[in-house]
Amino acid sequence: MAEDTLVHQRQMDAERRAAEDEANRPRVMLSCEHAHKAKWQLINHGMATATNVRITEAVGAMHRPWPENLTLAPGEVYDFLMVGSMQEPLPSVIRVVWDGQEDPVPLRVPPRIG
């Protein structure tokens, strides 16, 4: 009986350590921010690198194609151009994925300032 209790305690300790490791794992935290006029920024506020960042839906208001193999290290910023028009307004959200995050993450496109 004591042996079963010890095995159970070791299993619980291992599960707790695994949960703590997962909670403390560095993460990517991206945001979309307006910089100036038609210039926008994709910013990695997290502590992990985002590799092969892609937009999952075509954003017709972009001035140039999204780069292939875009990588954003922690604190790094990618500048891109995006404008809206009466026929094609700015999107309210862009959805991005990166290596290890294949479910699209919605990033709110804030209102333009100035």
Tab-separated table of C-alpha atoms in Angstrom:
chain	number	residue	atom	x	y	z
A	1	MET	CA	0.000	0.000	0.000
A	2	ALA	CA	2.787	2.444	0.886
A	3	GLU	CA	4.504	1.594	-2.398
A	4	ASP	CA	1.329	2.538	-4.345
A	5	THR	CA	1.138	5.830	-2.462
A	6	LEU	CA	4.788	6.595	-3.270
A	7	VAL	CA	4.276	5.800	-6.984
A	8	HIS	CA	1.169	7.983	-7.050
A	9	GLN	CA	3.032	10.865	-5.333
A	10	ARG	CA	5.918	10.644	-7.827
A	11	GLN	CA	3.457	10.691	-10.724
A	12	MET	CA	1.699	13.750	-9.283
A	13	ASP	CA	5.059	15.515	-8.788
A	14	ALA	CA	6.073	14.784	-12.398
A	15	GLU	CA	2.746	16.119	-13.700
A	16	ARG	CA	3.098	19.268	-11.574
A	17	ARG	CA	6.647	19.881	-12.857
A	18	ALA	CA	5.487	19.382	-16.466
A	19	ALA	CA	2.642	21.873	-15.944
A	20	GLU	CA	5.032	24.403	-14.392
A	21	ASP	CA	7.510	23.968	-17.264
A	22	GLU	CA	4.724	24.552	-19.794
A	23	ALA	CA	3.471	27.649	-17.937
A	24	ASN	CA	7.017	29.095	-17.831
A	25	ARG	CA	7.862	28.274	-21.460
A	26	PRO	CA	8.753	31.388	-23.503
A	27	ARG	CA	5.899	32.411	-25.792
A	28	VAL	CA	5.371	34.483	-28.913
A	29	MET	CA	3.037	37.451	-28.342
A	30	LEU	CA	2.288	39.373	-31.543
A	31	SER	CA	0.371	42.611	-31.952
A	32	CYS	CA	-0.546	44.866	-34.848
A	33	GLU	CA	-0.051	48.585	-34.244
A	34	HIS	CA	-0.473	51.704	-36.351
A	35	ALA	CA	2.758	53.641	-36.834
A	36	HIS	CA	2.043	56.534	-39.208
A	37	LYS	CA	-0.289	57.107	-42.180
A	38	ALA	CA	-0.262	53.817	-44.160
A	39	LYS	CA	2.572	52.292	-42.091
A	40	TRP	CA	1.673	49.500	-39.671
A	41	GLN	CA	3.833	47.327	-37.463
A	42	LEU	CA	3.730	43.695	-36.464
A	43	ILE	CA	5.501	43.483	-33.095
A	44	ASN	CA	6.674	40.471	-31.119
A	45	HIS	CA	6.202	41.386	-27.440
A	46	GLY	CA	6.896	37.809	-26.314
A	47	MET	CA	10.034	36.054	-25.150
A	48	ALA	CA	10.176	33.478	-27.991
A	49	THR	CA	11.003	33.890	-31.677
A	50	ALA	CA	8.171	33.648	-34.220
A	51	THR	CA	9.464	31.858	-37.311
A	52	ASN	CA	7.779	31.816	-40.718
A	53	VAL	CA	5.043	34.316	-39.740
A	54	ARG	CA	2.228	34.322	-42.318
A	55	ILE	CA	-1.096	36.061	-42.782
A	56	THR	CA	-3.763	33.412	-43.338
A	57	GLU	CA	-6.185	35.535	-45.355
A	58	ALA	CA	-5.456	37.837	-48.238
A	59	VAL	CA	-5.592	41.455	-47.134
A	60	GLY	CA	-6.332	43.331	-50.335
A	61	ALA	CA	-5.391	46.687	-48.843
A	62	MET	CA	-1.706	45.709	-48.492
A	63	HIS	CA	0.761	47.505	-50.700
A	64	ARG	CA	3.111	44.590	-51.245
A	65	PRO	CA	3.072	40.828	-50.789
A	66	TRP	CA	3.816	39.465	-47.322
A	67	PRO	CA	7.450	38.287	-47.167
A	68	GLU	CA	8.263	34.596	-47.150
A	69	ASN	CA	9.944	33.206	-44.035
A	70	LEU	CA	9.348	36.316	-41.895
A	71	THR	CA	11.013	35.792	-38.516
A	72	LEU	CA	10.458	38.059	-35.506
A	73	ALA	CA	12.750	37.673	-32.519
A	74	PRO	CA	11.586	38.951	-29.123
A	75	GLY	CA	11.152	42.719	-29.323
A	76	GLU	CA	11.483	42.791	-33.112
A	77	VAL	CA	9.199	44.850	-35.346
A	78	TYR	CA	8.148	44.292	-38.970
A	79	ASP	CA	6.890	47.393	-40.817
A	80	PHE	CA	4.289	46.943	-43.544
A	81	LEU	CA	2.003	49.181	-45.569
A	82	MET	CA	-1.769	48.871	-45.542
A	83	VAL	CA	-4.430	51.370	-46.621
A	84	GLY	CA	-8.175	51.302	-46.816
A	85	SER	CA	-10.602	52.719	-49.329
A	86	MET	CA	-14.365	52.986	-49.741
A	87	GLN	CA	-14.326	49.780	-51.791
A	88	GLU	CA	-11.875	47.951	-49.551
A	89	PRO	CA	-11.703	49.231	-45.966
A	90	LEU	CA	-8.951	48.247	-43.570
A	91	PRO	CA	-9.671	44.909	-41.946
A	92	SER	CA	-10.613	44.976	-38.273
A	93	VAL	CA	-8.528	41.839	-37.672
A	94	ILE	CA	-5.642	40.112	-39.382
A	95	ARG	CA	-5.042	36.429	-38.678
A	96	VAL	CA	-1.495	35.129	-38.468
A	97	VAL	CA	0.209	31.781	-37.984
A	98	TRP	CA	3.831	30.808	-37.438
A	99	ASP	CA	5.812	27.629	-37.018
A	100	GLY	CA	4.390	25.835	-33.995
A	101	GLN	CA	1.144	27.887	-34.081
A	102	GLU	CA	-0.918	26.566	-36.955
A	103	ASP	CA	-4.284	27.707	-35.572
A	104	PRO	CA	-4.742	31.301	-36.811
A	105	VAL	CA	-4.296	33.936	-34.122
A	106	PRO	CA	-6.503	37.008	-34.626
A	107	LEU	CA	-4.715	40.333	-34.172
A	108	ARG	CA	-6.896	43.392	-33.807
A	109	VAL	CA	-6.118	46.178	-36.287
A	110	PRO	CA	-6.471	49.342	-34.201
A	111	PRO	CA	-7.953	52.539	-35.602
A	112	ARG	CA	-5.534	54.752	-37.500
A	113	ILE	CA	-4.120	57.697	-35.637
A	114	GLY	CA	-3.561	60.737	-37.800
